Amino acid sequence: MAEAHALIITRLGAQVARGRLQTLPVPKGPVSEADSAQGRRIVHRHGDNSYSLTDAMSFVVMEFFGARLAVAFDVHFDQQGFQRLLP
């Protein structure tokens, strides 16, 4: 959701992004410590890539929910085996 919000700010402006933030369908619930640790492991394991922690946490959450499609410009999703849908 954070990445989508940032993209909407860049493409459509902050006001539109604020409005969309209320309507984005996002599973509710905090990221667990285990999920956070898994994200950190991904960053360290792929030291040859410039994965951000946000990227890695997105991978963990997507895997949890079985999501295979990502609306993203970031090639890191391809590198992790997800299919990117360019906005």
PDB file of C-alpha atoms in Angstrom:
ATOM      1  CA  MET A   1       0.000   0.000   0.000  1.00  0.00           C
ATOM      2  CA  ALA A   2       2.866   2.396   0.811  1.00  0.00           C
ATOM      3  CA  GLU A   3       4.417   1.911  -2.627  1.00  0.00           C
ATOM      4  CA  ALA A   4       1.055   2.359  -4.380  1.00  0.00           C
ATOM      5  CA  HIS A   5       0.429   5.530  -2.376  1.00  0.00           C
ATOM      6  CA  ALA A   6       3.848   6.928  -3.355  1.00  0.00           C
ATOM      7  CA  LEU A   7       3.184   6.161  -7.025  1.00  0.00           C
ATOM      8  CA  ILE A   8      -0.215   7.862  -6.929  1.00  0.00           C
ATOM      9  CA  ILE A   9       1.366  10.971  -5.357  1.00  0.00           C
ATOM     10  CA  THR A  10       3.950  11.080  -8.145  1.00  0.00           C
ATOM     11  CA  ARG A  11       1.497  10.467 -10.973  1.00  0.00           C
ATOM     12  CA  LEU A  12      -1.746  12.081  -9.818  1.00  0.00           C
ATOM     13  CA  GLY A  13      -0.869  14.359  -6.919  1.00  0.00           C
ATOM     14  CA  ALA A  14      -1.141  14.311  -3.146  1.00  0.00           C
ATOM     15  CA  GLN A  15      -4.847  15.147  -2.971  1.00  0.00           C
ATOM     16  CA  VAL A  16      -5.816  12.225  -5.200  1.00  0.00           C
ATOM     17  CA  ALA A  17      -3.426   9.967  -3.272  1.00  0.00           C
ATOM     18  CA  ARG A  18      -5.053  10.901   0.039  1.00  0.00           C
ATOM     19  CA  GLY A  19      -8.465  10.024  -1.367  1.00  0.00           C
ATOM     20  CA  ARG A  20      -7.255   6.719  -2.790  1.00  0.00           C
ATOM     21  CA  LEU A  21      -5.586   5.809   0.485  1.00  0.00           C
ATOM     22  CA  GLN A  22      -9.046   5.416   1.992  1.00  0.00           C
ATOM     23  CA  THR A  23     -10.275   3.139  -0.802  1.00  0.00           C
ATOM     24  CA  LEU A  24      -7.292   0.902  -1.575  1.00  0.00           C
ATOM     25  CA  PRO A  25      -8.276  -2.706  -0.809  1.00  0.00           C
ATOM     26  CA  VAL A  26      -5.623  -3.738   1.667  1.00  0.00           C
ATOM     27  CA  PRO A  27      -5.699  -6.713   4.032  1.00  0.00           C
ATOM     28  CA  LYS A  28      -5.894  -5.480   7.598  1.00  0.00           C
ATOM     29  CA  GLY A  29      -3.425  -6.445  10.267  1.00  0.00           C
ATOM     30  CA  PRO A  30       0.101  -5.659  11.329  1.00  0.00           C
ATOM     31  CA  VAL A  31       3.179  -7.279   9.872  1.00  0.00           C
ATOM     32  CA  SER A  32       4.461  -9.780  12.391  1.00  0.00           C
ATOM     33  CA  GLU A  33       7.991  -9.863  13.758  1.00  0.00           C
ATOM     34  CA  ALA A  34       8.519 -13.094  11.806  1.00  0.00           C
ATOM     35  CA  ASP A  35       7.437 -11.337   8.593  1.00  0.00           C
ATOM     36  CA  SER A  36       9.767  -8.444   9.345  1.00  0.00           C
ATOM     37  CA  ALA A  37      12.648 -10.843   9.994  1.00  0.00           C
ATOM     38  CA  GLN A  38      11.916 -12.613   6.699  1.00  0.00           C
ATOM     39  CA  GLY A  39      12.018  -9.260   4.893  1.00  0.00           C
ATOM     40  CA  ARG A  40      15.405  -8.478   6.415  1.00  0.00           C
ATOM     41  CA  ARG A  41      16.685 -11.927   5.375  1.00  0.00           C
ATOM     42  CA  ILE A  42      15.608 -11.260   1.793  1.00  0.00           C
ATOM     43  CA  VAL A  43      17.513  -7.958   1.740  1.00  0.00           C
ATOM     44  CA  HIS A  44      20.668  -9.637   3.067  1.00  0.00           C
ATOM     45  CA  ARG A  45      20.357 -12.762   0.924  1.00  0.00           C
ATOM     46  CA  HIS A  46      20.086 -10.673  -2.255  1.00  0.00           C
ATOM     47  CA  GLY A  47      22.999  -8.344  -1.568  1.00  0.00           C
ATOM     48  CA  ASP A  48      23.746  -8.124  -5.290  1.00  0.00           C
ATOM     49  CA  ASN A  49      20.411  -6.322  -5.756  1.00  0.00           C
ATOM     50  CA  SER A  50      19.291  -3.028  -4.287  1.00  0.00           C
ATOM     51  CA  TYR A  51      16.131  -4.362  -2.659  1.00  0.00           C
ATOM     52  CA  SER A  52      14.679  -1.927  -0.179  1.00  0.00           C
ATOM     53  CA  LEU A  53      13.100  -3.213   3.000  1.00  0.00           C
ATOM     54  CA  THR A  54       9.781  -2.012   1.558  1.00  0.00           C
ATOM     55  CA  ASP A  55      10.359  -4.223  -1.502  1.00  0.00           C
ATOM     56  CA  ALA A  56      11.252  -7.197   0.666  1.00  0.00           C
ATOM     57  CA  MET A  57       8.287  -6.740   2.995  1.00  0.00           C
ATOM     58  CA  SER A  58       6.042  -6.491  -0.064  1.00  0.00           C
ATOM     59  CA  PHE A  59       7.408  -9.843  -1.271  1.00  0.00           C
ATOM     60  CA  VAL A  60       6.717 -11.442   2.110  1.00  0.00           C
ATOM     61  CA  VAL A  61       3.147 -10.138   2.306  1.00  0.00           C
ATOM     62  CA  MET A  62       2.426 -11.027  -1.326  1.00  0.00           C
ATOM     63  CA  GLU A  63       3.684 -14.567  -0.756  1.00  0.00           C
ATOM     64  CA  PHE A  64       1.523 -14.869   2.366  1.00  0.00           C
ATOM     65  CA  PHE A  65      -1.607 -13.910   0.438  1.00  0.00           C
ATOM     66  CA  GLY A  66      -0.652 -15.868  -2.686  1.00  0.00           C
ATOM     67  CA  ALA A  67      -0.500 -12.718  -4.816  1.00  0.00           C
ATOM     68  CA  ARG A  68       1.483 -13.104  -8.028  1.00  0.00           C
ATOM     69  CA  LEU A  69       0.725  -9.755  -9.701  1.00  0.00           C
ATOM     70  CA  ALA A  70       2.305  -6.443  -8.685  1.00  0.00           C
ATOM     71  CA  VAL A  71       1.419  -3.002 -10.002  1.00  0.00           C
ATOM     72  CA  ALA A  72       4.955  -1.661 -10.073  1.00  0.00           C
ATOM     73  CA  PHE A  73       7.739  -0.159 -12.152  1.00  0.00           C
ATOM     74  CA  ASP A  74      10.322  -1.845  -9.936  1.00  0.00           C
ATOM     75  CA  VAL A  75      12.150  -4.745 -11.681  1.00  0.00           C
ATOM     76  CA  HIS A  76      12.788  -6.285  -8.258  1.00  0.00           C
ATOM     77  CA  PHE A  77       9.333  -7.847  -8.428  1.00  0.00           C
ATOM     78  CA  ASP A  78      10.349  -9.614 -11.648  1.00  0.00           C
ATOM     79  CA  GLN A  79      13.569 -10.765 -10.000  1.00  0.00           C
ATOM     80  CA  GLN A  80      11.544 -12.323  -7.172  1.00  0.00           C
ATOM     81  CA  GLY A  81       9.280 -14.179  -9.588  1.00  0.00           C
ATOM     82  CA  PHE A  82       6.231 -11.923  -9.527  1.00  0.00           C
ATOM     83  CA  GLN A  83       4.485 -10.620 -12.628  1.00  0.00           C
ATOM     84  CA  ARG A  84       4.519  -6.842 -12.934  1.00  0.00           C
ATOM     85  CA  LEU A  85       1.576  -4.921 -14.299  1.00  0.00           C
ATOM     86  CA  LEU A  86       2.788  -1.487 -15.278  1.00  0.00           C
ATOM     87  CA  PRO A  87       0.438   1.290 -14.144  1.00  0.00           C
TER      88      PRO A  87
END
